[in-house]
């Protein structure tokens, strides 16, 4: 009886070492995967999957103020924009004077989702002194909408471009921030 148990253990060990599998719930062996030329065999990416970091060279010039949008990264709860703005004027400027620096997506036509800036506590209106450049990563609150394919960055959106305030609060718009998924 002892020999029978040892024989059974040895048989099971040898099956395991040769790569055989015991599938008690399976009645038929699995068919090997087959190749298909059909385009319907690929599964589309998840609608909730965040896009990868994107690189751009978008430049906006506005009355002695130059802006360059370099990168956009997407996180679970924010959109991070790498931006540099140079103040070539002789007076200080503000990029978010009236708390109106934001991103807007294209999911709702003209009124897509709005992602507001989370301003830094030490410079909430984003003041740039004359002859200096502000470089940084600007954080906009909210997860990118799954159907968004384009963003626009608005700087001082409520300041009319023709107003006297425009010298200190330049109205700038970065359009065509296309999202690659």
Short mmCIF file of C-alpha atoms in Angstrom, two decimals:
data_model
loop_
_atom_site.label_atom_id
_atom_site.label_comp_id
_atom_site.label_asym_id
_atom_site.label_seq_id
_atom_site.Cartn_x
_atom_site.Cartn_y
_atom_site.Cartn_z
CA UNK A 1 0.00 0.00 0.00
CA UNK A 2 2.89 2.31 0.85
CA UNK A 3 4.49 1.55 -2.51
CA UNK A 4 1.28 2.55 -4.30
CA UNK A 5 1.29 5.96 -2.61
CA UNK A 6 4.93 6.55 -3.47
CA UNK A 7 4.28 5.54 -7.08
CA UNK A 8 1.32 7.98 -7.29
CA UNK A 9 3.40 10.84 -5.86
CA UNK A 10 6.26 10.12 -8.30
CA UNK A 11 3.81 9.99 -11.24
CA UNK A 12 2.26 13.33 -10.27
CA UNK A 13 5.68 14.95 -9.80
CA UNK A 14 6.87 13.73 -13.19
CA UNK A 15 3.73 15.08 -14.88
CA UNK A 16 4.24 18.44 -13.19
CA UNK A 17 7.90 18.62 -14.18
CA UNK A 18 7.12 17.93 -17.85
CA UNK A 19 4.62 20.76 -18.02
CA UNK A 20 1.38 18.80 -18.06
CA UNK A 21 -1.61 20.37 -16.40
CA UNK A 22 -4.59 18.76 -14.81
CA UNK A 23 -7.77 20.72 -15.54
CA UNK A 24 -10.65 19.02 -13.71
CA UNK A 25 -13.31 21.52 -14.90
CA UNK A 26 -12.22 21.44 -18.51
CA UNK A 27 -13.85 18.91 -20.81
CA UNK A 28 -12.05 19.78 -24.03
CA UNK A 29 -8.55 21.10 -24.52
CA UNK A 30 -8.22 24.75 -25.49
CA UNK A 31 -7.68 25.46 -29.15
CA UNK A 32 -4.43 27.24 -29.99
CA UNK A 33 -4.80 30.93 -30.80
CA UNK A 34 -5.31 31.68 -34.47
CA UNK A 35 -4.25 34.71 -36.43
CA UNK A 36 -6.92 36.91 -37.93
CA UNK A 37 -6.61 39.60 -40.55
CA UNK A 38 -9.89 41.19 -39.53
CA UNK A 39 -9.67 44.74 -38.22
CA UNK A 40 -12.51 44.01 -35.81
CA UNK A 41 -10.32 41.69 -33.75
CA UNK A 42 -8.50 44.58 -32.09
CA UNK A 43 -10.07 46.04 -29.01
CA UNK A 44 -10.30 49.81 -28.78
CA UNK A 45 -8.50 51.56 -25.94
CA UNK A 46 -10.51 52.16 -22.81
CA UNK A 47 -12.47 55.40 -22.89
CA UNK A 48 -11.30 56.18 -19.36
CA UNK A 49 -7.62 55.63 -20.10
CA UNK A 50 -5.56 58.79 -19.75
CA UNK A 51 -3.52 59.94 -22.74
CA UNK A 52 0.28 59.89 -22.53
CA UNK A 53 2.27 63.06 -21.92
CA UNK A 54 2.20 65.25 -25.03
CA UNK A 55 4.95 67.54 -26.37
CA UNK A 56 4.20 70.77 -28.24
CA UNK A 57 5.88 73.91 -29.55
CA UNK A 58 2.91 76.28 -29.42
CA UNK A 59 3.89 79.94 -29.32
CA UNK A 60 1.73 83.01 -28.72
CA UNK A 61 3.02 86.59 -29.01
CA UNK A 62 0.96 89.40 -27.53
CA UNK A 63 2.11 93.02 -27.06
CA UNK A 64 5.66 92.39 -25.77
CA UNK A 65 4.64 89.17 -24.01
CA UNK A 66 5.70 85.81 -25.46
CA UNK A 67 4.38 82.45 -24.38
CA UNK A 68 5.56 78.95 -25.25
CA UNK A 69 3.55 75.86 -24.34
CA UNK A 70 5.91 72.88 -24.19
CA UNK A 71 4.15 69.87 -22.63
CA UNK A 72 0.83 68.63 -21.31
CA UNK A 73 0.58 65.70 -18.88
CA UNK A 74 -2.60 64.05 -17.65
CA UNK A 75 -3.09 62.67 -14.13
CA UNK A 76 -6.02 61.09 -12.33
CA UNK A 77 -7.21 64.46 -11.00
CA UNK A 78 -5.43 67.20 -12.94
CA UNK A 79 -3.87 68.38 -16.18
CA UNK A 80 -0.31 69.71 -15.92
CA UNK A 81 0.91 72.22 -18.52
CA UNK A 82 4.60 73.11 -18.95
CA UNK A 83 4.60 76.75 -19.96
CA UNK A 84 7.03 79.63 -20.16
CA UNK A 85 6.01 83.26 -20.50
CA UNK A 86 8.44 86.15 -21.07
CA UNK A 87 7.50 89.70 -20.14
CA UNK A 88 9.28 92.00 -22.59
CA UNK A 89 7.41 95.11 -21.44
CA UNK A 90 8.53 97.75 -18.92
CA UNK A 91 5.86 96.97 -16.36
CA UNK A 92 4.87 93.91 -14.34
CA UNK A 93 2.13 91.74 -15.81
CA UNK A 94 -0.30 89.23 -14.30
CA UNK A 95 -1.32 86.00 -16.03
CA UNK A 96 -4.31 85.25 -13.79
CA UNK A 97 -5.35 88.70 -12.57
CA UNK A 98 -9.03 87.88 -12.17
CA UNK A 99 -8.66 84.17 -11.55
CA UNK A 100 -9.31 83.53 -15.22
CA UNK A 101 -6.52 81.30 -16.45
CA UNK A 102 -7.99 77.94 -17.42
CA UNK A 103 -8.09 75.07 -19.91
CA UNK A 104 -11.22 74.22 -21.87
CA UNK A 105 -11.85 71.03 -23.83
CA UNK A 106 -13.94 70.51 -26.95
CA UNK A 107 -16.51 68.07 -25.59
CA UNK A 108 -19.40 70.50 -25.56
CA UNK A 109 -18.75 72.60 -28.63
CA UNK A 110 -18.14 76.21 -27.62
CA UNK A 111 -18.79 75.48 -23.95
CA UNK A 112 -16.68 72.41 -23.23
CA UNK A 113 -15.46 71.34 -19.82
CA UNK A 114 -13.45 73.97 -17.97
CA UNK A 115 -10.37 73.07 -15.89
CA UNK A 116 -9.42 75.92 -13.54
CA UNK A 117 -5.86 76.78 -12.57
CA UNK A 118 -4.70 75.80 -9.10
CA UNK A 119 -2.58 78.91 -8.46
CA UNK A 120 0.61 78.73 -6.42
CA UNK A 121 0.07 80.19 -2.93
CA UNK A 122 3.15 82.42 -3.15
CA UNK A 123 2.10 84.03 -6.49
CA UNK A 124 -1.69 83.58 -6.96
CA UNK A 125 -2.07 86.10 -9.81
CA UNK A 126 1.14 84.89 -11.51
CA UNK A 127 3.02 88.19 -11.58
CA UNK A 128 5.94 88.42 -14.01
CA UNK A 129 8.36 91.31 -13.57
CA UNK A 130 9.64 93.27 -16.61
CA UNK A 131 12.35 91.55 -18.62
CA UNK A 132 11.91 88.19 -16.91
CA UNK A 133 10.59 84.76 -17.87
CA UNK A 134 8.29 82.62 -15.76
CA UNK A 135 8.81 78.91 -16.41
CA UNK A 136 6.80 76.28 -14.67
CA UNK A 137 4.30 73.49 -14.54
CA UNK A 138 0.80 74.87 -14.19
CA UNK A 139 -1.76 72.55 -12.60
CA UNK A 140 -5.37 72.65 -13.79
CA UNK A 141 -7.92 70.89 -11.62
CA UNK A 142 -9.90 67.96 -13.00
CA UNK A 143 -9.45 64.74 -14.92
CA UNK A 144 -9.56 65.08 -18.70
CA UNK A 145 -12.95 64.12 -20.15
CA UNK A 146 -12.77 60.76 -21.98
CA UNK A 147 -14.10 62.19 -25.26
CA UNK A 148 -11.91 65.31 -25.30
CA UNK A 149 -9.66 65.55 -28.37
CA UNK A 150 -8.48 69.15 -28.06
CA UNK A 151 -7.72 71.74 -25.38
CA UNK A 152 -7.44 75.54 -25.40
CA UNK A 153 -5.48 77.44 -22.75
CA UNK A 154 -6.97 80.82 -21.85
CA UNK A 155 -4.88 83.44 -20.03
CA UNK A 156 -6.75 86.50 -18.68
CA UNK A 157 -9.78 85.40 -20.66
CA UNK A 158 -12.09 88.08 -19.24
CA UNK A 159 -9.75 90.96 -20.16
CA UNK A 160 -10.73 92.33 -23.57
CA UNK A 161 -7.77 92.44 -25.95
CA UNK A 162 -8.49 96.08 -26.82
CA UNK A 163 -8.72 97.38 -23.23
CA UNK A 164 -6.24 99.52 -21.29
CA UNK A 165 -5.89 96.63 -18.83
CA UNK A 166 -4.41 94.44 -21.55
CA UNK A 167 -0.94 95.92 -21.02
CA UNK A 168 -0.85 94.63 -17.43
CA UNK A 169 -3.14 91.63 -17.96
CA UNK A 170 -2.40 90.24 -21.42
CA UNK A 171 -5.23 88.27 -22.99
CA UNK A 172 -3.62 85.19 -24.55
CA UNK A 173 -5.01 82.01 -26.05
CA UNK A 174 -3.18 78.80 -26.94
CA UNK A 175 -5.41 76.95 -29.41
CA UNK A 176 -4.95 73.65 -31.17
CA UNK A 177 -3.65 71.64 -28.22
CA UNK A 178 -4.62 68.36 -29.88
CA UNK A 179 -4.72 65.27 -27.66
CA UNK A 180 -3.14 62.08 -28.94
CA UNK A 181 -4.61 58.98 -27.29
#
